[in-house]
PDB file of N, CA and C in Angstrom:
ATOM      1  N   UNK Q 262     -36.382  13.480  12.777  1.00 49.00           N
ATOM      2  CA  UNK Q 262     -35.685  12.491  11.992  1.00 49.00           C
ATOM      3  C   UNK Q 262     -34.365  13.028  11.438  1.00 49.00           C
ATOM      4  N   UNK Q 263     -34.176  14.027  11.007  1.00 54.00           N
ATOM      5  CA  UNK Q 263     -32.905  14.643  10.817  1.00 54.00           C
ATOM      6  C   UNK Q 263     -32.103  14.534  11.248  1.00 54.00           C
ATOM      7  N   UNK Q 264     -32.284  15.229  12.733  1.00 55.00           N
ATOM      8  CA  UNK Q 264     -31.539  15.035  13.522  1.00 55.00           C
ATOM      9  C   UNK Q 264     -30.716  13.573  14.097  1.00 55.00           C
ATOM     10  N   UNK Q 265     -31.183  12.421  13.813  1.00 58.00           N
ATOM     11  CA  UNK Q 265     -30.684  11.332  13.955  1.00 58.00           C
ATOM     12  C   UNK Q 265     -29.900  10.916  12.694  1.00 58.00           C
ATOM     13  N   UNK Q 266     -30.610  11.419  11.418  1.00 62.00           N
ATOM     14  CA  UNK Q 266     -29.834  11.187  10.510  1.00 62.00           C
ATOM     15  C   UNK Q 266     -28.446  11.876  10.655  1.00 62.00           C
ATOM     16  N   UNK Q 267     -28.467  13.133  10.596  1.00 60.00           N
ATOM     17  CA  UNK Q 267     -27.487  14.355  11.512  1.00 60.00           C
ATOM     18  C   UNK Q 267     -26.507  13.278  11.821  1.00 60.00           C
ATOM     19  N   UNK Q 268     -26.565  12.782  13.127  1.00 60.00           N
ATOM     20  CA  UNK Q 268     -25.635  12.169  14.166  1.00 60.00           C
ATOM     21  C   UNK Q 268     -24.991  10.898  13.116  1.00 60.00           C
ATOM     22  N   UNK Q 269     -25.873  10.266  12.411  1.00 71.00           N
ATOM     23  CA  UNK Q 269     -25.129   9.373  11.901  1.00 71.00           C
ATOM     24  C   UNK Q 269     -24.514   9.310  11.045  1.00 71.00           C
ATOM     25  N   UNK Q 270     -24.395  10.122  10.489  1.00 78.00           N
ATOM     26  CA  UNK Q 270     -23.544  10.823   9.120  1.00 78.00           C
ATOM     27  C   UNK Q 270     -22.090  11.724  10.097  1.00 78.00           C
ATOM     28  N   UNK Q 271     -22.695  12.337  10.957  1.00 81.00           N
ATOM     29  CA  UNK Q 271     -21.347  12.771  11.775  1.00 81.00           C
ATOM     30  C   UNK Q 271     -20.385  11.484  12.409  1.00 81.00           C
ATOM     31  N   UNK Q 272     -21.151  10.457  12.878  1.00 84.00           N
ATOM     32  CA  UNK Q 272     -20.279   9.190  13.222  1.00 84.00           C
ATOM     33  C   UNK Q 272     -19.708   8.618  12.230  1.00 84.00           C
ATOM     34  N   UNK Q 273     -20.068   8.491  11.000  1.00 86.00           N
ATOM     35  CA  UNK Q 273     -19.558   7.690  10.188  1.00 86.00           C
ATOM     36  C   UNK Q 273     -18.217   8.631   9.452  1.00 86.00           C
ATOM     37  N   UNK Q 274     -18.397   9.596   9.310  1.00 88.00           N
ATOM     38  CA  UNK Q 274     -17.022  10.808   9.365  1.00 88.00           C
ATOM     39  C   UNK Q 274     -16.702  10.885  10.657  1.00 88.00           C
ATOM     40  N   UNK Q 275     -16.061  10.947  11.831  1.00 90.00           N
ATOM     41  CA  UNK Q 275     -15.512  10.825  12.802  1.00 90.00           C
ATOM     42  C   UNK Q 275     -14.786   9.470  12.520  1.00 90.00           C
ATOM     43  N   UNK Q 276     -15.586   8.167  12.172  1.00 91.00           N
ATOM     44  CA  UNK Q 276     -14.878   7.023  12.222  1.00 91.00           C
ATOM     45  C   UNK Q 276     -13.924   6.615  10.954  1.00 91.00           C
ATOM     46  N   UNK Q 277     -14.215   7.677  10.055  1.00 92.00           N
ATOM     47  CA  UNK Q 277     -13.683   7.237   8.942  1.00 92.00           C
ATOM     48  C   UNK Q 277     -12.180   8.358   9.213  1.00 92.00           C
ATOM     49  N   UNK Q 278     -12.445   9.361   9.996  1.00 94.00           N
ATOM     50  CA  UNK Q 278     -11.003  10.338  10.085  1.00 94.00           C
ATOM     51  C   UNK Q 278     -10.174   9.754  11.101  1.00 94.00           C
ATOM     52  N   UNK Q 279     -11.048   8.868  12.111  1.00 94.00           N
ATOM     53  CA  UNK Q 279     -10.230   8.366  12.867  1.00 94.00           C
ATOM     54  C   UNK Q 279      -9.132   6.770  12.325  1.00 94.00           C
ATOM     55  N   UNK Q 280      -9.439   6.303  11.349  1.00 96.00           N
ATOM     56  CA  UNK Q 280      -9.143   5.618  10.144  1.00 96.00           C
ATOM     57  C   UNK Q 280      -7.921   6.352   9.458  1.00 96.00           C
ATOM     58  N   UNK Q 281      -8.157   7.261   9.132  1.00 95.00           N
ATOM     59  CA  UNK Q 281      -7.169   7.825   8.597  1.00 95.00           C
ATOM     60  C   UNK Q 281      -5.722   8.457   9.169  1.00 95.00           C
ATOM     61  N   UNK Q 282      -6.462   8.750  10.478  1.00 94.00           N
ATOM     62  CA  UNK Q 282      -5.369   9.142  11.555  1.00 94.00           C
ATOM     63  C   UNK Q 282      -4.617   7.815  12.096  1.00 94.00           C
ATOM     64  N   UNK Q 283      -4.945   6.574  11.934  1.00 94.00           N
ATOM     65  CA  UNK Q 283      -4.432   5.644  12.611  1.00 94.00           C
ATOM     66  C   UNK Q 283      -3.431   5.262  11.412  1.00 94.00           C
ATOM     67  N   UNK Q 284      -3.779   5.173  10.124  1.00 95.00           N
ATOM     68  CA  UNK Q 284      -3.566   4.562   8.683  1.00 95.00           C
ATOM     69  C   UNK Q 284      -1.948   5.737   8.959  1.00 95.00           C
ATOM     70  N   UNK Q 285      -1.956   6.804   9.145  1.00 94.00           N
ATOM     71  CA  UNK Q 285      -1.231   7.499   8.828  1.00 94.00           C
ATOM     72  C   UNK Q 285       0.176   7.544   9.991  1.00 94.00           C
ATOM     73  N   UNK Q 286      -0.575   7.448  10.999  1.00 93.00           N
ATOM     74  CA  UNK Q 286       0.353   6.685  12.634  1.00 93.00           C
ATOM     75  C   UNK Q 286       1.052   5.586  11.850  1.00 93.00           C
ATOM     76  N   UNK Q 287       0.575   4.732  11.476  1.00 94.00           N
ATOM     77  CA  UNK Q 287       1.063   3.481  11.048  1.00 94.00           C
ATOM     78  C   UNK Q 287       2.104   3.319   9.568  1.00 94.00           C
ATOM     79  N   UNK Q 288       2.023   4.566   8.744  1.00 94.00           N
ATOM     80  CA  UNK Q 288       2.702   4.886   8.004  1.00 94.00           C
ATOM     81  C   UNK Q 288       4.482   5.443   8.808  1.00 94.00           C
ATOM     82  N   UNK Q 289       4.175   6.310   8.934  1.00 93.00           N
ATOM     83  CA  UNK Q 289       5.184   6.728   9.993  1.00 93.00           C
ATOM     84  C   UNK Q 289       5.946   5.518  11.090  1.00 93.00           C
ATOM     85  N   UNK Q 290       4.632   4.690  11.176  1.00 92.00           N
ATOM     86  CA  UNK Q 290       5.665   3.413  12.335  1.00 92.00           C
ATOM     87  C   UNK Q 290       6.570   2.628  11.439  1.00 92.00           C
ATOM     88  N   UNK Q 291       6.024   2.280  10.150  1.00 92.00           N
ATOM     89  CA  UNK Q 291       6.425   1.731   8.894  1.00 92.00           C
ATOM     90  C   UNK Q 291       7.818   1.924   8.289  1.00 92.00           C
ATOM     91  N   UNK Q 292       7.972   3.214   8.286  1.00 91.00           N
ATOM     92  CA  UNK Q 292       8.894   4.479   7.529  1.00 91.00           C
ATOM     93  C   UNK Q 292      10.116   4.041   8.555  1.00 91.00           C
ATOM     94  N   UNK Q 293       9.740   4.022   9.894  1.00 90.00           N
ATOM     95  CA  UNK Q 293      11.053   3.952  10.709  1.00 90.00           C
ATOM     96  C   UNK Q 293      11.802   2.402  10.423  1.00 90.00           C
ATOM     97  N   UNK Q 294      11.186   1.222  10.360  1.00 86.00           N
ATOM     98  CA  UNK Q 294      11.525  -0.430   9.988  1.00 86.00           C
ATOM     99  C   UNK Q 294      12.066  -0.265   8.489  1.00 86.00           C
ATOM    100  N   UNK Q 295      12.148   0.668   7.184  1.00 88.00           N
ATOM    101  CA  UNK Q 295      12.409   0.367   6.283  1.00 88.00           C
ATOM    102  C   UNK Q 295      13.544   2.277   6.319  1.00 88.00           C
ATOM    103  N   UNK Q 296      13.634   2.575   7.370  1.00 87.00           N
ATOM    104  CA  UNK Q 296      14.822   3.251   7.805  1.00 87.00           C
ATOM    105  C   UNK Q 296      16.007   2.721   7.535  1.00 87.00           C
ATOM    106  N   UNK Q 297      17.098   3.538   6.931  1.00 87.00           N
ATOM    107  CA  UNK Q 297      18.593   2.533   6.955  1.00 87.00           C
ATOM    108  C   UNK Q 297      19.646   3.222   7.759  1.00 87.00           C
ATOM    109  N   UNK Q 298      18.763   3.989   9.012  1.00 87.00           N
ATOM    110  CA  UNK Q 298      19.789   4.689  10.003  1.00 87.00           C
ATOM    111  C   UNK Q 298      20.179   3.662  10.820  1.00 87.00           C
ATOM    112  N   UNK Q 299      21.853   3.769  11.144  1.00 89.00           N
ATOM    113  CA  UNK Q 299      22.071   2.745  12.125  1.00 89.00           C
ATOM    114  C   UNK Q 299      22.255   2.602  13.580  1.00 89.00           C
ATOM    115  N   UNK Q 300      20.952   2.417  13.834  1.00 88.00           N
ATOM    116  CA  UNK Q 300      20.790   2.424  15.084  1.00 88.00           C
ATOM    117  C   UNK Q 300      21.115   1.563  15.726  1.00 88.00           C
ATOM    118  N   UNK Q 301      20.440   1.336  17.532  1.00 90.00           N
ATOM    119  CA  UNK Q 301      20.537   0.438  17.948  1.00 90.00           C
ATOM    120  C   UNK Q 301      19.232  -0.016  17.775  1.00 90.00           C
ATOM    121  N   UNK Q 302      19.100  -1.696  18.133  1.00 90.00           N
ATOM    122  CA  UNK Q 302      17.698  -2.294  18.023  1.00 90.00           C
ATOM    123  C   UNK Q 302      16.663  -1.352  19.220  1.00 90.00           C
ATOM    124  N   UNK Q 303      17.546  -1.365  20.489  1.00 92.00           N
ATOM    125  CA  UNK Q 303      16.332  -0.004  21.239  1.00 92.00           C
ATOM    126  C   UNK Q 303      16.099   1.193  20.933  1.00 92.00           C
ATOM    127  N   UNK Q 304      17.107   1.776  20.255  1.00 91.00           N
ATOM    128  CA  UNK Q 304      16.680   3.001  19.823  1.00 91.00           C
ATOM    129  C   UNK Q 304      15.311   3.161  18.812  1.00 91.00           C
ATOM    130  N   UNK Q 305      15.894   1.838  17.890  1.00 91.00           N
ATOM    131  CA  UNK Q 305      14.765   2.320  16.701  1.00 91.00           C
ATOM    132  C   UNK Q 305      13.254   2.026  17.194  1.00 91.00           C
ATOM    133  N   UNK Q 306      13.050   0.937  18.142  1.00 92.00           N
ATOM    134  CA  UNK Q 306      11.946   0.364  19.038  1.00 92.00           C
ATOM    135  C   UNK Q 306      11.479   1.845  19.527  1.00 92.00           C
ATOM    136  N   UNK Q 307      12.172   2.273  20.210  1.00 93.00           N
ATOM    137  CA  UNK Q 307      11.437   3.686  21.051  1.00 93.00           C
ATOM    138  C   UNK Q 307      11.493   4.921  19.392  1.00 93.00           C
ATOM    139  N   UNK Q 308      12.324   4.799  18.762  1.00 92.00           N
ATOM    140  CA  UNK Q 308      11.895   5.556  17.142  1.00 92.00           C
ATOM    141  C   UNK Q 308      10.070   5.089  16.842  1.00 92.00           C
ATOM    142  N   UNK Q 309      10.203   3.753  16.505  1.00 92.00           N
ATOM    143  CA  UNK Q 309       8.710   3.135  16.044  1.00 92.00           C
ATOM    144  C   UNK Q 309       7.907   3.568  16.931  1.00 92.00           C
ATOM    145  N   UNK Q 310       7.879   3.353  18.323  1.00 92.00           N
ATOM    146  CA  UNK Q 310       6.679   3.477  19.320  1.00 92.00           C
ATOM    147  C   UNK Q 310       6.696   5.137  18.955  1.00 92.00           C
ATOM    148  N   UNK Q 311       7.241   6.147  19.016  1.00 92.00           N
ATOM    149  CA  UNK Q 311       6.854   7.221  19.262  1.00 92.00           C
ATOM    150  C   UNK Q 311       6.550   7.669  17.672  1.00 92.00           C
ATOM    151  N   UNK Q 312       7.081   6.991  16.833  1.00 92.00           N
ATOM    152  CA  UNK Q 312       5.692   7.068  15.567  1.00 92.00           C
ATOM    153  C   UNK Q 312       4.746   6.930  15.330  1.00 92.00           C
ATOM    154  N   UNK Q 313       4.448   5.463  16.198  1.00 91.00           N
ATOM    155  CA  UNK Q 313       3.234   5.029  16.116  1.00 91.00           C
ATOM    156  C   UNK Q 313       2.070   5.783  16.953  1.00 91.00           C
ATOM    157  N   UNK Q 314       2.270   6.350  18.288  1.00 91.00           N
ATOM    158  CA  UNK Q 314       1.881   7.141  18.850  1.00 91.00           C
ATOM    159  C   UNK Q 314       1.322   8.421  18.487  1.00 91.00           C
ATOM    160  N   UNK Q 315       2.435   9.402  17.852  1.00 91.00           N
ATOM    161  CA  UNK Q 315       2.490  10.308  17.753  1.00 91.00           C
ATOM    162  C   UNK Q 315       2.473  10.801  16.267  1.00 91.00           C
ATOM    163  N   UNK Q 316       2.678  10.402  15.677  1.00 90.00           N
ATOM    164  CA  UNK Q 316       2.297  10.198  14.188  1.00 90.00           C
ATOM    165  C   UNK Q 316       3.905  10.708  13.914  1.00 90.00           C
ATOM    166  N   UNK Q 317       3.814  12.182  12.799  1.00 91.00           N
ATOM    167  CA  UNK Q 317       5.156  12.760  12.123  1.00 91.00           C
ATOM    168  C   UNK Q 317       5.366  13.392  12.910  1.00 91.00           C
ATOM    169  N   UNK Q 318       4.952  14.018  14.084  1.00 92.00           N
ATOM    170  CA  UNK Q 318       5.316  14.665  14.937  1.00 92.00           C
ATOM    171  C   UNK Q 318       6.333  13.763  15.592  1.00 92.00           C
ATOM    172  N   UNK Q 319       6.281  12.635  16.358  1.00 91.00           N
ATOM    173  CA  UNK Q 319       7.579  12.363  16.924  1.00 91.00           C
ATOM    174  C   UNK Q 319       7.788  11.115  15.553  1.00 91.00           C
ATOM    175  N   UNK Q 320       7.860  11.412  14.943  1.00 91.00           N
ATOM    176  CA  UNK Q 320       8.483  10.908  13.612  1.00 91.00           C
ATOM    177  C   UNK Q 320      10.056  11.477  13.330  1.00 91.00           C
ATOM    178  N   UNK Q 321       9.403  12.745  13.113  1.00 91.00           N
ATOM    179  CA  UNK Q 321      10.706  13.965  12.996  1.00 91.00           C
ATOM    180  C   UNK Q 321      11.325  14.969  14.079  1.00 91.00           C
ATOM    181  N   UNK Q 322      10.649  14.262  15.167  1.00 91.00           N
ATOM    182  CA  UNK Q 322      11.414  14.729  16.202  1.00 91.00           C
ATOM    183  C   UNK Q 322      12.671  14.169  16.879  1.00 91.00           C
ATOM    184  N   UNK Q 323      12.148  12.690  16.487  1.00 91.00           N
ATOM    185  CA  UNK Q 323      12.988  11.643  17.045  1.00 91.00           C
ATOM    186  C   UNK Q 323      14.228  11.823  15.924  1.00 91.00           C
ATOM    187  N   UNK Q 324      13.668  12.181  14.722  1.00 88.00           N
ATOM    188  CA  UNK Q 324      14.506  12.557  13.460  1.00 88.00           C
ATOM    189  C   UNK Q 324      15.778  13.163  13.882  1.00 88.00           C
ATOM    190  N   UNK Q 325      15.296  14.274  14.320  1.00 89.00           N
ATOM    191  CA  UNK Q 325      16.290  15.549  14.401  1.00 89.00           C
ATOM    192  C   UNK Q 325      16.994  15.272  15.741  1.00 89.00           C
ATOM    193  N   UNK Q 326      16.701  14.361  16.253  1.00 87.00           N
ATOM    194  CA  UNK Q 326      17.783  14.120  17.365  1.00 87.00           C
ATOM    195  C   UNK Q 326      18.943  12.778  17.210  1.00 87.00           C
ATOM    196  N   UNK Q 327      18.558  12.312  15.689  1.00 85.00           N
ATOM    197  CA  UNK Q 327      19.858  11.709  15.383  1.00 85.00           C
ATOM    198  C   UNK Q 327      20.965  12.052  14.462  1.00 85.00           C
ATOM    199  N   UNK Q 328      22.252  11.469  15.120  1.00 84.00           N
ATOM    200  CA  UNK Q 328      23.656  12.545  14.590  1.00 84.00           C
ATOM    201  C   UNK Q 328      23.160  12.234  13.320  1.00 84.00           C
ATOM    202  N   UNK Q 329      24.377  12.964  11.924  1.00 80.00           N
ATOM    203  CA  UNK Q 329      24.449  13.377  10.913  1.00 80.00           C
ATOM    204  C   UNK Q 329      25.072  11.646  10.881  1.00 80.00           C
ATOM    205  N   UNK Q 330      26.517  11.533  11.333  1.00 81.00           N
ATOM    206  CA  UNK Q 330      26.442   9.903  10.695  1.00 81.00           C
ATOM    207  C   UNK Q 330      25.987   8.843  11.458  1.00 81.00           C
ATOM    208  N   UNK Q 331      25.539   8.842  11.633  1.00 81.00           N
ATOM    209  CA  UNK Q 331      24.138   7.521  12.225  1.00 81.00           C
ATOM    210  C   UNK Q 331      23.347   7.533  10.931  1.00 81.00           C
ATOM    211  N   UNK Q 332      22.757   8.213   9.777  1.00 76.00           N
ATOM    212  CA  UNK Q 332      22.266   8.449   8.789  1.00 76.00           C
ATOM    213  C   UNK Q 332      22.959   8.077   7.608  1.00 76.00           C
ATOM    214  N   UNK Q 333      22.322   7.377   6.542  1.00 77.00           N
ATOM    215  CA  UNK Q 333      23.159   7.092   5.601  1.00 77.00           C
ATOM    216  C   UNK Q 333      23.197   8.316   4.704  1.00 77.00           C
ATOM    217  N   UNK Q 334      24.527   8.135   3.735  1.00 67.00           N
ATOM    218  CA  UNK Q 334      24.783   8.855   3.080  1.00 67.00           C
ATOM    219  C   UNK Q 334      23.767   9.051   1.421  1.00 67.00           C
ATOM    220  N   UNK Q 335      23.459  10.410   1.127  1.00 51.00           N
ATOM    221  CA  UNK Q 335      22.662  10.387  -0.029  1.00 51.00           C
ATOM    222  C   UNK Q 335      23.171  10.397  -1.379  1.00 51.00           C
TER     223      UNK Q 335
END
């Protein structure tokens, strides 16, 4: 009996991190639409998708490959 209990306590953490990993993808897809870099409408489209994908990893990758003024000023 444990052992089944076991498994279902491991599924319900697996599903709840996988929750969190999506919640957090979706933060990052978010972050890029309330962006005030001026892009083009395709650029920022392939910005969002590879947030949404990839979480902060191509968040800030896609980051660092746009110029200094394409970026607003702070």
């Amino acid at each position: 009996m444990t052992g089944i209990r076991y498994l279902e306590n491991t599924d319900i953490k697996i599903i709840a991190m996988l929750i969190g990993l999506t919640l957090l993808h979706c933060v990052f897809a978010r972050r890029v639409f309330k962006s005030q870099a001026n892009l083009s409408t395709n650029k920022k489209c392939l910005w969002c998708l590879l947030s949404l994908f990839l979480g902060p990893i191509g968040y800030y990758a896609y980051h660092g490959l746009i110029p200094l003024d394409k970026l607003p000023n702070d």
